[in-house]
């Protein structure tokens, strides 16, 4: 059985943004990176695991390669998408992705930021609970 053609196009488009993030890194224009974030977050409506896996990889690439500053990245995902999106699945998936990125970046690092990181993470948890 052939896979849905739309899903294949979604996956290739998502992979293209991932490749752009890897190649351009911080030289990617902030406005383009924000629009990519918004468009990609909207694809969390999909239930196919291949699409979700590609989305996760692309969000990680956009953050790791600093296509946006961390403040701008989290502000876009939390304030503009998770707080305002009409689909509860999209809101939940975006908040879960932000939580995973924050855990991996701030709580797993052994630098001297442990107190600030734990405060940041606690604040995020409170915001996440309010947005649910």
Short mmCIF file of C-alpha atoms in Angstrom, two decimals:
data_model
loop_
_atom_site.label_atom_id
_atom_site.label_comp_id
_atom_site.label_asym_id
_atom_site.label_seq_id
_atom_site.Cartn_x
_atom_site.Cartn_y
_atom_site.Cartn_z
CA UNK A 1 0.00 0.00 0.00
CA UNK A 2 1.39 3.39 -0.96
CA UNK A 3 1.68 6.12 1.62
CA UNK A 4 -0.39 9.28 1.39
CA UNK A 5 1.17 11.69 -1.12
CA UNK A 6 0.50 14.70 1.10
CA UNK A 7 2.36 13.11 3.99
CA UNK A 8 5.37 12.44 1.77
CA UNK A 9 5.38 16.07 0.65
CA UNK A 10 5.10 17.22 4.31
CA UNK A 11 8.06 15.08 5.30
CA UNK A 12 10.25 16.33 2.44
CA UNK A 13 9.35 19.96 3.19
CA UNK A 14 10.17 19.45 6.87
CA UNK A 15 13.48 17.81 5.96
CA UNK A 16 14.27 20.76 3.70
CA UNK A 17 13.89 23.18 6.62
CA UNK A 18 16.13 20.85 8.66
CA UNK A 19 18.78 20.96 5.93
CA UNK A 20 18.52 24.76 5.75
CA UNK A 21 19.00 24.99 9.52
CA UNK A 22 22.07 22.76 9.31
CA UNK A 23 23.60 24.67 6.40
CA UNK A 24 22.74 28.27 7.23
CA UNK A 25 22.91 28.01 11.02
CA UNK A 26 22.87 31.45 12.64
CA UNK A 27 22.98 33.23 9.27
CA UNK A 28 19.36 32.22 8.62
CA UNK A 29 17.15 35.30 8.72
CA UNK A 30 15.22 35.61 11.99
CA UNK A 31 11.92 36.34 10.23
CA UNK A 32 12.25 33.22 8.05
CA UNK A 33 13.13 31.04 11.03
CA UNK A 34 10.08 32.34 12.93
CA UNK A 35 7.81 31.67 9.97
CA UNK A 36 9.28 28.16 9.66
CA UNK A 37 8.55 27.57 13.35
CA UNK A 38 4.95 28.67 12.91
CA UNK A 39 4.40 26.56 9.81
CA UNK A 40 6.09 23.52 11.32
CA UNK A 41 4.13 23.74 14.56
CA UNK A 42 0.92 23.68 12.56
CA UNK A 43 1.93 20.26 11.20
CA UNK A 44 1.65 18.79 14.71
CA UNK A 45 -1.96 18.16 13.71
CA UNK A 46 -0.67 15.15 11.81
CA UNK A 47 -0.76 11.82 13.60
CA UNK A 48 1.74 9.96 11.42
CA UNK A 49 4.89 9.09 13.32
CA UNK A 50 7.17 9.86 10.36
CA UNK A 51 5.89 13.44 10.24
CA UNK A 52 6.23 13.84 14.01
CA UNK A 53 9.78 12.46 13.97
CA UNK A 54 10.79 14.85 11.18
CA UNK A 55 9.24 17.76 13.10
CA UNK A 56 11.14 16.91 16.27
CA UNK A 57 14.42 16.64 14.39
CA UNK A 58 13.82 19.97 12.65
CA UNK A 59 12.85 21.83 15.84
CA UNK A 60 16.02 20.51 17.46
CA UNK A 61 18.12 21.62 14.48
CA UNK A 62 16.61 25.12 14.52
CA UNK A 63 17.45 25.44 18.21
CA UNK A 64 20.86 23.75 18.26
CA UNK A 65 22.19 25.69 15.28
CA UNK A 66 20.94 28.98 16.77
CA UNK A 67 18.82 29.96 13.78
CA UNK A 68 16.98 32.01 16.38
CA UNK A 69 18.22 33.23 19.72
CA UNK A 70 16.99 31.02 22.58
CA UNK A 71 14.75 33.83 23.85
CA UNK A 72 13.19 34.35 20.44
CA UNK A 73 12.85 30.60 19.87
CA UNK A 74 11.02 29.98 23.14
CA UNK A 75 9.00 33.19 22.90
CA UNK A 76 7.73 32.20 19.45
CA UNK A 77 6.87 28.67 20.48
CA UNK A 78 5.29 29.47 23.84
CA UNK A 79 3.70 32.91 23.46
CA UNK A 80 2.78 32.96 19.80
CA UNK A 81 1.99 29.31 19.09
CA UNK A 82 1.20 27.38 22.27
CA UNK A 83 -0.78 30.18 23.89
CA UNK A 84 -2.72 31.17 20.78
CA UNK A 85 -3.24 28.05 18.64
CA UNK A 86 -6.82 26.84 18.40
CA UNK A 87 -5.92 23.13 18.21
CA UNK A 88 -5.23 21.65 21.67
CA UNK A 89 -3.08 18.86 20.20
CA UNK A 90 -0.78 21.40 18.58
CA UNK A 91 -0.54 23.38 21.83
CA UNK A 92 0.32 20.26 23.81
CA UNK A 93 2.88 18.95 21.31
CA UNK A 94 4.63 22.33 21.11
CA UNK A 95 4.81 22.59 24.90
CA UNK A 96 6.14 19.04 25.13
CA UNK A 97 8.83 19.81 22.53
CA UNK A 98 9.84 22.99 24.40
CA UNK A 99 10.05 20.98 27.62
CA UNK A 100 12.30 18.35 26.03
CA UNK A 101 14.61 21.00 24.54
CA UNK A 102 14.81 22.85 27.86
CA UNK A 103 15.55 19.67 29.81
CA UNK A 104 18.24 18.62 27.38
CA UNK A 105 19.83 22.05 27.14
CA UNK A 106 19.56 23.59 30.59
CA UNK A 107 19.11 20.79 33.09
CA UNK A 108 21.58 18.33 31.60
CA UNK A 109 24.40 20.83 31.26
CA UNK A 110 26.91 20.74 34.08
CA UNK A 111 27.84 24.41 33.83
CA UNK A 112 27.30 26.85 36.68
CA UNK A 113 23.78 27.62 35.55
CA UNK A 114 22.05 24.92 37.61
CA UNK A 115 20.20 27.31 39.95
CA UNK A 116 19.07 29.61 37.13
CA UNK A 117 18.20 26.64 34.94
CA UNK A 118 16.07 25.02 37.61
CA UNK A 119 14.25 28.33 38.20
CA UNK A 120 13.69 28.71 34.47
CA UNK A 121 12.38 25.17 34.21
CA UNK A 122 10.10 25.63 37.24
CA UNK A 123 8.67 28.80 35.69
CA UNK A 124 8.11 26.98 32.41
CA UNK A 125 6.29 24.16 34.19
CA UNK A 126 3.95 26.71 35.80
CA UNK A 127 3.27 28.35 32.45
CA UNK A 128 2.69 24.96 30.84
CA UNK A 129 0.17 24.00 33.52
CA UNK A 130 -1.73 27.26 32.95
CA UNK A 131 -1.83 26.76 29.18
CA UNK A 132 -3.24 23.23 29.39
#
